[in-house]
Amino acid sequence: NAGVMQNPRHLVRRRGQEARLRCSPMKGHSHVYWYRQLPEEGLKFMVYLQKENIIDESGMPKERFSAEFPKEGPSILRIQQVVRGDSAAYFCASSPPRFFTSGTHEQFFGPGTRLTVL
Amino acid sequence: DQQVKQNSPSLSVQEGRISILNCDYTNSMFDYFLWYKKYPAEGPTFLISISSIKDKNEDGRFTVFLNKSAKHLSLHIVPSQPGDSAVYFCAASVRETSGSRLTFGEGTQLTVNP
């Protein structure tokens, strides 16, 4: 009964490089959410995806950040030309389809990817 | 624009006593509230939730109270145990037809002393 998987767990990049963060949702879950936690802060919503569709990207920075959830394979959060301010923990969460009809809005979180930009 | 606020960054209680964690929100559209617990270097783990049509939900040692008029909710843990020591996040959402984002508070570090 695997939970939400994220890899890598730790990622170190130099300024200007690209960072790719992967998320495999729980089995049967078709909704994926990405959140970012800066030091000493709470989690901030970035993007909500369903298979092959971006549903809500209102929390994504306008430049350098993109996300996808292809028909096959994990969801990818991509950060181009990373800067020191991108250093944070990035969490992925998933939920089953039509979960809201069951009365719960629980999202299941992965362990996170800790990105450090040197 | 912090729509969910946890005003106490930390709380320390003795084992066996009650822990009360508080959360305030400003967005009256929120109709579902959740509490998550987080250990260092791990992802948040769901604890308990409450719909806006209720004012109380209980699950074992955990009880969540919702006061809609005050836009305030609280999490009670009784009796508190040392293993409860973690950061607790309050989160809120607006139910939509196709899923919903969570808006989190800043978290409260709970320490339960043996």
PDB file of C-alpha atoms in Angstrom:
ATOM      1  CA  ASN A   1       0.000   0.000   0.000  1.00  0.00           C
ATOM      2  CA  ALA A   2       2.498   2.572  -1.221  1.00  0.00           C
ATOM      3  CA  GLY A   3       1.826   6.153  -0.331  1.00  0.00           C
ATOM      4  CA  VAL A   4       2.713   9.217  -2.349  1.00  0.00           C
ATOM      5  CA  MET A   5       6.262   8.879  -3.641  1.00  0.00           C
ATOM      6  CA  GLN A   6       8.555  11.789  -4.311  1.00  0.00           C
ATOM      7  CA  ASN A   7      12.053  11.780  -5.687  1.00  0.00           C
ATOM      8  CA  PRO A   8      14.650  12.833  -5.218  1.00  0.00           C
ATOM      9  CA  ARG A   9      14.339  13.471  -1.477  1.00  0.00           C
ATOM     10  CA  HIS A  10      17.183  15.964  -1.615  1.00  0.00           C
ATOM     11  CA  LEU A  11      18.349  17.948  -4.605  1.00  0.00           C
ATOM     12  CA  VAL A  12      21.243  20.379  -4.802  1.00  0.00           C
ATOM     13  CA  ARG A  13      21.538  22.711  -7.752  1.00  0.00           C
ATOM     14  CA  ARG A  14      23.731  25.687  -8.613  1.00  0.00           C
ATOM     15  CA  ARG A  15      22.163  28.954  -9.636  1.00  0.00           C
ATOM     16  CA  GLY A  16      21.027  28.838 -13.250  1.00  0.00           C
ATOM     17  CA  GLN A  17      20.573  25.071 -13.414  1.00  0.00           C
ATOM     18  CA  GLU A  18      17.294  23.229 -13.831  1.00  0.00           C
ATOM     19  CA  ALA A  19      15.531  21.253 -11.112  1.00  0.00           C
ATOM     20  CA  ARG A  20      13.106  18.424 -11.839  1.00  0.00           C
ATOM     21  CA  LEU A  21      10.978  17.079  -8.998  1.00  0.00           C
ATOM     22  CA  ARG A  22       8.906  13.930  -9.455  1.00  0.00           C
ATOM     23  CA  CYS A  23       5.738  12.786  -7.754  1.00  0.00           C
ATOM     24  CA  SER A  24       3.940   9.469  -8.066  1.00  0.00           C
ATOM     25  CA  PRO A  25       0.460   9.680  -6.511  1.00  0.00           C
ATOM     26  CA  MET A  26      -1.148   6.952  -4.484  1.00  0.00           C
ATOM     27  CA  LYS A  27      -2.655   4.120  -6.483  1.00  0.00           C
ATOM     28  CA  GLY A  28      -6.053   5.097  -7.819  1.00  0.00           C
ATOM     29  CA  HIS A  29      -5.495   8.817  -7.257  1.00  0.00           C
ATOM     30  CA  SER A  30      -5.860  11.053 -10.283  1.00  0.00           C
ATOM     31  CA  HIS A  31      -5.554  14.459  -8.575  1.00  0.00           C
ATOM     32  CA  VAL A  32      -2.116  15.847  -7.805  1.00  0.00           C
ATOM     33  CA  TYR A  33      -1.248  19.017  -5.914  1.00  0.00           C
ATOM     34  CA  TRP A  34       2.131  20.689  -5.433  1.00  0.00           C
ATOM     35  CA  TYR A  35       2.921  22.835  -2.393  1.00  0.00           C
ATOM     36  CA  ARG A  36       6.054  24.711  -1.376  1.00  0.00           C
ATOM     37  CA  GLN A  37       7.262  25.334   2.149  1.00  0.00           C
ATOM     38  CA  LEU A  38       9.821  28.067   2.653  1.00  0.00           C
ATOM     39  CA  PRO A  39      11.836  28.046   5.900  1.00  0.00           C
ATOM     40  CA  GLU A  40       9.751  29.012   8.947  1.00  0.00           C
ATOM     41  CA  GLU A  41       6.554  29.212   6.901  1.00  0.00           C
ATOM     42  CA  GLY A  42       3.508  27.107   6.202  1.00  0.00           C
ATOM     43  CA  LEU A  43       2.828  25.234   2.992  1.00  0.00           C
ATOM     44  CA  LYS A  44       1.772  27.343   0.036  1.00  0.00           C
ATOM     45  CA  PHE A  45      -0.306  25.965  -2.824  1.00  0.00           C
ATOM     46  CA  MET A  46       1.353  26.024  -6.229  1.00  0.00           C
ATOM     47  CA  VAL A  47      -0.602  23.956  -8.746  1.00  0.00           C
ATOM     48  CA  TYR A  48      -3.368  21.366  -9.051  1.00  0.00           C
ATOM     49  CA  LEU A  49      -3.341  18.845 -11.877  1.00  0.00           C
ATOM     50  CA  GLN A  50      -5.362  15.955 -13.123  1.00  0.00           C
ATOM     51  CA  LYS A  51      -4.117  13.537 -15.743  1.00  0.00           C
ATOM     52  CA  GLU A  52      -2.898  15.584 -18.739  1.00  0.00           C
ATOM     53  CA  ASN A  53      -4.627  18.737 -17.449  1.00  0.00           C
ATOM     54  CA  ILE A  54      -3.631  21.703 -15.325  1.00  0.00           C
ATOM     55  CA  ILE A  55      -6.731  22.609 -13.324  1.00  0.00           C
ATOM     56  CA  ASP A  56      -5.438  25.451 -11.147  1.00  0.00           C
ATOM     57  CA  GLU A  57      -1.995  27.032 -11.418  1.00  0.00           C
ATOM     58  CA  SER A  58      -2.804  30.240  -9.568  1.00  0.00           C
ATOM     59  CA  GLY A  59      -0.045  29.608  -7.011  1.00  0.00           C
ATOM     60  CA  MET A  60       2.740  29.093  -9.530  1.00  0.00           C
ATOM     61  CA  PRO A  61       5.316  31.828 -10.106  1.00  0.00           C
ATOM     62  CA  LYS A  62       4.749  33.258 -13.560  1.00  0.00           C
ATOM     63  CA  GLU A  63       8.223  32.493 -14.837  1.00  0.00           C
ATOM     64  CA  ARG A  64      10.615  29.551 -14.666  1.00  0.00           C
ATOM     65  CA  PHE A  65       8.113  27.159 -13.030  1.00  0.00           C
ATOM     66  CA  SER A  66       6.057  24.564 -14.867  1.00  0.00           C
ATOM     67  CA  ALA A  67       4.213  21.371 -13.985  1.00  0.00           C
ATOM     68  CA  GLU A  68       2.800  18.431 -15.835  1.00  0.00           C
ATOM     69  CA  PHE A  69       0.987  15.193 -15.074  1.00  0.00           C
ATOM     70  CA  PRO A  70       1.193  13.027 -18.190  1.00  0.00           C
ATOM     71  CA  LYS A  71      -1.087  10.146 -18.999  1.00  0.00           C
ATOM     72  CA  GLU A  72       1.703   7.747 -18.100  1.00  0.00           C
ATOM     73  CA  GLY A  73       4.324   8.363 -15.454  1.00  0.00           C
ATOM     74  CA  PRO A  74       4.755  10.682 -12.520  1.00  0.00           C
ATOM     75  CA  SER A  75       3.872  14.323 -12.172  1.00  0.00           C
ATOM     76  CA  ILE A  76       6.856  16.616 -12.749  1.00  0.00           C
ATOM     77  CA  LEU A  77       7.499  20.036 -11.238  1.00  0.00           C
ATOM     78  CA  ARG A  78      10.178  21.774 -13.273  1.00  0.00           C
ATOM     79  CA  ILE A  79      12.104  24.847 -12.173  1.00  0.00           C
ATOM     80  CA  GLN A  80      14.328  26.438 -14.777  1.00  0.00           C
ATOM     81  CA  GLN A  81      17.304  28.680 -14.024  1.00  0.00           C
ATOM     82  CA  VAL A  82      17.011  28.186 -10.276  1.00  0.00           C
ATOM     83  CA  VAL A  83      17.839  31.022  -7.881  1.00  0.00           C
ATOM     84  CA  ARG A  84      18.680  30.905  -4.162  1.00  0.00           C
ATOM     85  CA  GLY A  85      15.122  31.950  -3.292  1.00  0.00           C
ATOM     86  CA  ASP A  86      13.853  28.673  -4.783  1.00  0.00           C
ATOM     87  CA  SER A  87      15.482  26.762  -1.907  1.00  0.00           C
ATOM     88  CA  ALA A  88      12.571  25.158  -0.083  1.00  0.00           C
ATOM     89  CA  ALA A  89      10.772  21.902   0.604  1.00  0.00           C
ATOM     90  CA  TYR A  90       8.421  20.936  -2.203  1.00  0.00           C
ATOM     91  CA  PHE A  91       5.548  18.645  -1.279  1.00  0.00           C
ATOM     92  CA  CYS A  92       3.273  16.715  -3.550  1.00  0.00           C
ATOM     93  CA  ALA A  93      -0.169  15.540  -2.447  1.00  0.00           C
ATOM     94  CA  SER A  94      -2.756  13.360  -4.124  1.00  0.00           C
ATOM     95  CA  SER A  95      -6.428  12.592  -3.753  1.00  0.00           C
ATOM     96  CA  PRO A  96      -8.799  10.142  -5.416  1.00  0.00           C
ATOM     97  CA  PRO A  97     -11.178  11.174  -8.174  1.00  0.00           C
ATOM     98  CA  ARG A  98     -14.445  12.710  -6.958  1.00  0.00           C
ATOM     99  CA  PHE A  99     -13.131  12.462  -3.387  1.00  0.00           C
ATOM    100  CA  PHE A 100     -15.255  15.408  -2.413  1.00  0.00           C
ATOM    101  CA  THR A 101     -18.414  13.379  -2.860  1.00  0.00           C
ATOM    102  CA  SER A 102     -17.386  11.158   0.017  1.00  0.00           C
ATOM    103  CA  GLY A 103     -17.461  14.157   2.294  1.00  0.00           C
ATOM    104  CA  THR A 104     -13.753  14.286   2.887  1.00  0.00           C
ATOM    105  CA  HIS A 105     -11.186  16.606   1.423  1.00  0.00           C
ATOM    106  CA  GLU A 106      -8.164  14.834   2.699  1.00  0.00           C
ATOM    107  CA  GLN A 107      -5.041  15.069   0.604  1.00  0.00           C
ATOM    108  CA  PHE A 108      -2.277  12.544   1.123  1.00  0.00           C
ATOM    109  CA  PHE A 109       1.200  14.033   1.180  1.00  0.00           C
ATOM    110  CA  GLY A 110       4.525  12.660   0.058  1.00  0.00           C
ATOM    111  CA  PRO A 111       7.745  13.057   2.071  1.00  0.00           C
ATOM    112  CA  GLY A 112       8.833  16.089   0.080  1.00  0.00           C
ATOM    113  CA  THR A 113      11.866  17.091  -1.959  1.00  0.00           C
ATOM    114  CA  ARG A 114      14.265  19.464  -0.283  1.00  0.00           C
ATOM    115  CA  LEU A 115      15.818  21.716  -2.893  1.00  0.00           C
ATOM    116  CA  THR A 116      18.985  23.601  -2.059  1.00  0.00           C
ATOM    117  CA  VAL A 117      20.306  26.156  -4.506  1.00  0.00           C
ATOM    118  CA  LEU A 118      23.957  27.056  -4.045  1.00  0.00           C
TER     119      LEU A 118
ATOM    120  CA  ASP B   1      -2.830  37.988   2.544  1.00  0.00           C
ATOM    121  CA  GLN B   2      -2.733  35.286   5.198  1.00  0.00           C
ATOM    122  CA  GLN B   3      -6.212  33.780   5.067  1.00  0.00           C
ATOM    123  CA  VAL B   4      -5.450  31.113   7.686  1.00  0.00           C
ATOM    124  CA  LYS B   5      -3.502  32.108  10.774  1.00  0.00           C
ATOM    125  CA  GLN B   6      -2.051  30.187  13.650  1.00  0.00           C
ATOM    126  CA  ASN B   7      -0.968  32.862  16.082  1.00  0.00           C
ATOM    127  CA  SER B   8       1.008  30.635  18.435  1.00  0.00           C
ATOM    128  CA  PRO B   9       4.280  29.455  16.889  1.00  0.00           C
ATOM    129  CA  SER B  10       4.855  27.082  19.787  1.00  0.00           C
ATOM    130  CA  LEU B  11       3.084  25.342  22.649  1.00  0.00           C
ATOM    131  CA  SER B  12       4.518  23.268  25.468  1.00  0.00           C
ATOM    132  CA  VAL B  13       2.400  20.948  27.658  1.00  0.00           C
ATOM    133  CA  GLN B  14       2.948  18.169  30.162  1.00  0.00           C
ATOM    134  CA  GLU B  15       2.267  14.581  29.255  1.00  0.00           C
ATOM    135  CA  GLY B  16      -1.293  13.609  30.161  1.00  0.00           C
ATOM    136  CA  ARG B  17      -2.629  17.165  30.024  1.00  0.00           C
ATOM    137  CA  ILE B  18      -4.716  18.739  27.299  1.00  0.00           C
ATOM    138  CA  SER B  19      -3.144  20.449  24.274  1.00  0.00           C
ATOM    139  CA  ILE B  20      -5.223  23.154  22.604  1.00  0.00           C
ATOM    140  CA  LEU B  21      -4.075  24.472  19.239  1.00  0.00           C
ATOM    141  CA  ASN B  22      -5.876  27.421  17.713  1.00  0.00           C
ATOM    142  CA  CYS B  23      -6.505  28.626  14.185  1.00  0.00           C
ATOM    143  CA  ASP B  24      -8.300  31.654  12.737  1.00  0.00           C
ATOM    144  CA  TYR B  25      -9.422  32.276   9.192  1.00  0.00           C
ATOM    145  CA  THR B  26     -10.681  35.270   7.265  1.00  0.00           C
ATOM    146  CA  ASN B  27     -12.204  33.809   4.094  1.00  0.00           C
ATOM    147  CA  SER B  28     -15.902  33.119   4.723  1.00  0.00           C
ATOM    148  CA  MET B  29     -15.979  30.906   1.615  1.00  0.00           C
ATOM    149  CA  PHE B  30     -13.983  28.210   3.408  1.00  0.00           C
ATOM    150  CA  ASP B  31     -16.301  25.334   4.204  1.00  0.00           C
ATOM    151  CA  TYR B  32     -13.957  22.511   5.098  1.00  0.00           C
ATOM    152  CA  PHE B  33     -11.138  22.491   7.622  1.00  0.00           C
ATOM    153  CA  LEU B  34      -8.363  20.024   8.303  1.00  0.00           C
ATOM    154  CA  TRP B  35      -5.543  19.506  10.773  1.00  0.00           C
ATOM    155  CA  TYR B  36      -2.257  17.969   9.704  1.00  0.00           C
ATOM    156  CA  LYS B  37       0.677  16.875  11.815  1.00  0.00           C
ATOM    157  CA  LYS B  38       4.228  17.096  10.544  1.00  0.00           C
ATOM    158  CA  TYR B  39       7.464  15.613  11.804  1.00  0.00           C
ATOM    159  CA  PRO B  40      10.830  16.990  10.627  1.00  0.00           C
ATOM    160  CA  ALA B  41      11.903  15.767   7.185  1.00  0.00           C
ATOM    161  CA  GLU B  42       8.512  14.155   6.560  1.00  0.00           C
ATOM    162  CA  GLY B  43       5.363  15.176   4.746  1.00  0.00           C
ATOM    163  CA  PRO B  44       2.229  16.317   6.585  1.00  0.00           C
ATOM    164  CA  THR B  45      -0.025  13.556   7.889  1.00  0.00           C
ATOM    165  CA  PHE B  46      -3.773  14.053   8.037  1.00  0.00           C
ATOM    166  CA  LEU B  47      -5.246  14.035  11.548  1.00  0.00           C
ATOM    167  CA  ILE B  48      -8.855  15.140  11.541  1.00  0.00           C
ATOM    168  CA  SER B  49     -11.240  17.349   9.608  1.00  0.00           C
ATOM    169  CA  ILE B  50     -14.549  19.140   9.993  1.00  0.00           C
ATOM    170  CA  SER B  51     -17.183  20.416   7.616  1.00  0.00           C
ATOM    171  CA  SER B  52     -18.691  23.849   8.127  1.00  0.00           C
ATOM    172  CA  ILE B  53     -22.091  22.268   8.769  1.00  0.00           C
ATOM    173  CA  LYS B  54     -20.748  20.836  12.032  1.00  0.00           C
ATOM    174  CA  ASP B  55     -19.284  22.456  15.114  1.00  0.00           C
ATOM    175  CA  LYS B  56     -17.441  19.468  16.518  1.00  0.00           C
ATOM    176  CA  ASN B  57     -15.754  16.322  15.283  1.00  0.00           C
ATOM    177  CA  GLU B  58     -14.066  13.763  17.483  1.00  0.00           C
ATOM    178  CA  ASP B  59     -11.653  10.950  16.685  1.00  0.00           C
ATOM    179  CA  GLY B  60     -10.055   9.209  19.623  1.00  0.00           C
ATOM    180  CA  ARG B  61      -7.836  11.644  21.500  1.00  0.00           C
ATOM    181  CA  PHE B  62      -8.378  14.362  18.898  1.00  0.00           C
ATOM    182  CA  THR B  63     -11.335  16.746  18.783  1.00  0.00           C
ATOM    183  CA  VAL B  64     -11.775  19.684  16.443  1.00  0.00           C
ATOM    184  CA  PHE B  65     -14.154  22.522  17.293  1.00  0.00           C
ATOM    185  CA  LEU B  66     -15.423  25.032  14.752  1.00  0.00           C
ATOM    186  CA  ASN B  67     -16.909  28.433  15.609  1.00  0.00           C
ATOM    187  CA  LYS B  68     -18.084  29.842  12.294  1.00  0.00           C
ATOM    188  CA  SER B  69     -19.286  33.151  13.652  1.00  0.00           C
ATOM    189  CA  ALA B  70     -15.835  33.802  15.094  1.00  0.00           C
ATOM    190  CA  LYS B  71     -14.070  32.188  12.122  1.00  0.00           C
ATOM    191  CA  HIS B  72     -12.087  30.152  14.612  1.00  0.00           C
ATOM    192  CA  LEU B  73     -11.251  26.503  15.024  1.00  0.00           C
ATOM    193  CA  SER B  74      -9.268  24.601  17.581  1.00  0.00           C
ATOM    194  CA  LEU B  75      -7.734  21.167  17.953  1.00  0.00           C
ATOM    195  CA  HIS B  76      -7.841  19.496  21.346  1.00  0.00           C
ATOM    196  CA  ILE B  77      -5.553  16.588  22.132  1.00  0.00           C
ATOM    197  CA  VAL B  78      -6.260  14.758  25.354  1.00  0.00           C
ATOM    198  CA  PRO B  79      -4.384  13.175  26.942  1.00  0.00           C
ATOM    199  CA  SER B  80      -1.238  14.538  25.298  1.00  0.00           C
ATOM    200  CA  GLN B  81       1.613  12.107  24.708  1.00  0.00           C
ATOM    201  CA  PRO B  82       5.317  12.733  23.985  1.00  0.00           C
ATOM    202  CA  GLY B  83       4.812  11.199  20.518  1.00  0.00           C
ATOM    203  CA  ASP B  84       2.410  14.049  19.749  1.00  0.00           C
ATOM    204  CA  SER B  85       5.372  16.443  19.655  1.00  0.00           C
ATOM    205  CA  ALA B  86       5.357  17.800  16.097  1.00  0.00           C
ATOM    206  CA  VAL B  87       4.310  20.808  14.045  1.00  0.00           C
ATOM    207  CA  TYR B  88       0.544  21.067  13.617  1.00  0.00           C
ATOM    208  CA  PHE B  89      -0.911  22.787  10.584  1.00  0.00           C
ATOM    209  CA  CYS B  90      -4.435  24.034  10.214  1.00  0.00           C
ATOM    210  CA  ALA B  91      -5.749  24.033   6.619  1.00  0.00           C
ATOM    211  CA  ALA B  92      -8.927  25.216   4.931  1.00  0.00           C
ATOM    212  CA  SER B  93     -10.592  24.646   1.600  1.00  0.00           C
ATOM    213  CA  VAL B  94     -13.568  25.640  -0.496  1.00  0.00           C
ATOM    214  CA  ARG B  95     -15.401  22.615  -1.829  1.00  0.00           C
ATOM    215  CA  GLU B  96     -15.642  22.637  -5.571  1.00  0.00           C
ATOM    216  CA  THR B  97     -16.859  20.149  -8.079  1.00  0.00           C
ATOM    217  CA  SER B  98     -13.429  18.967  -9.123  1.00  0.00           C
ATOM    218  CA  GLY B  99     -11.178  19.070  -6.094  1.00  0.00           C
ATOM    219  CA  SER B 100      -9.837  21.928  -4.039  1.00  0.00           C
ATOM    220  CA  ARG B 101      -6.582  23.490  -2.947  1.00  0.00           C
ATOM    221  CA  LEU B 102      -5.677  23.681   0.721  1.00  0.00           C
ATOM    222  CA  THR B 103      -4.731  26.976   2.363  1.00  0.00           C
ATOM    223  CA  PHE B 104      -2.431  26.375   5.311  1.00  0.00           C
ATOM    224  CA  GLY B 105      -1.607  28.288   8.456  1.00  0.00           C
ATOM    225  CA  GLU B 106       1.992  28.824   9.512  1.00  0.00           C
ATOM    226  CA  GLY B 107       1.982  25.929  11.951  1.00  0.00           C
ATOM    227  CA  THR B 108       2.349  25.497  15.712  1.00  0.00           C
ATOM    228  CA  GLN B 109       5.207  23.500  17.197  1.00  0.00           C
ATOM    229  CA  LEU B 110       3.771  21.329  19.970  1.00  0.00           C
ATOM    230  CA  THR B 111       6.152  19.908  22.560  1.00  0.00           C
ATOM    231  CA  VAL B 112       4.800  17.373  25.041  1.00  0.00           C
ATOM    232  CA  ASN B 113       7.129  16.944  27.997  1.00  0.00           C
ATOM    233  CA  PRO B 114       7.312  13.578  29.786  1.00  0.00           C
TER     234      PRO B 114
END
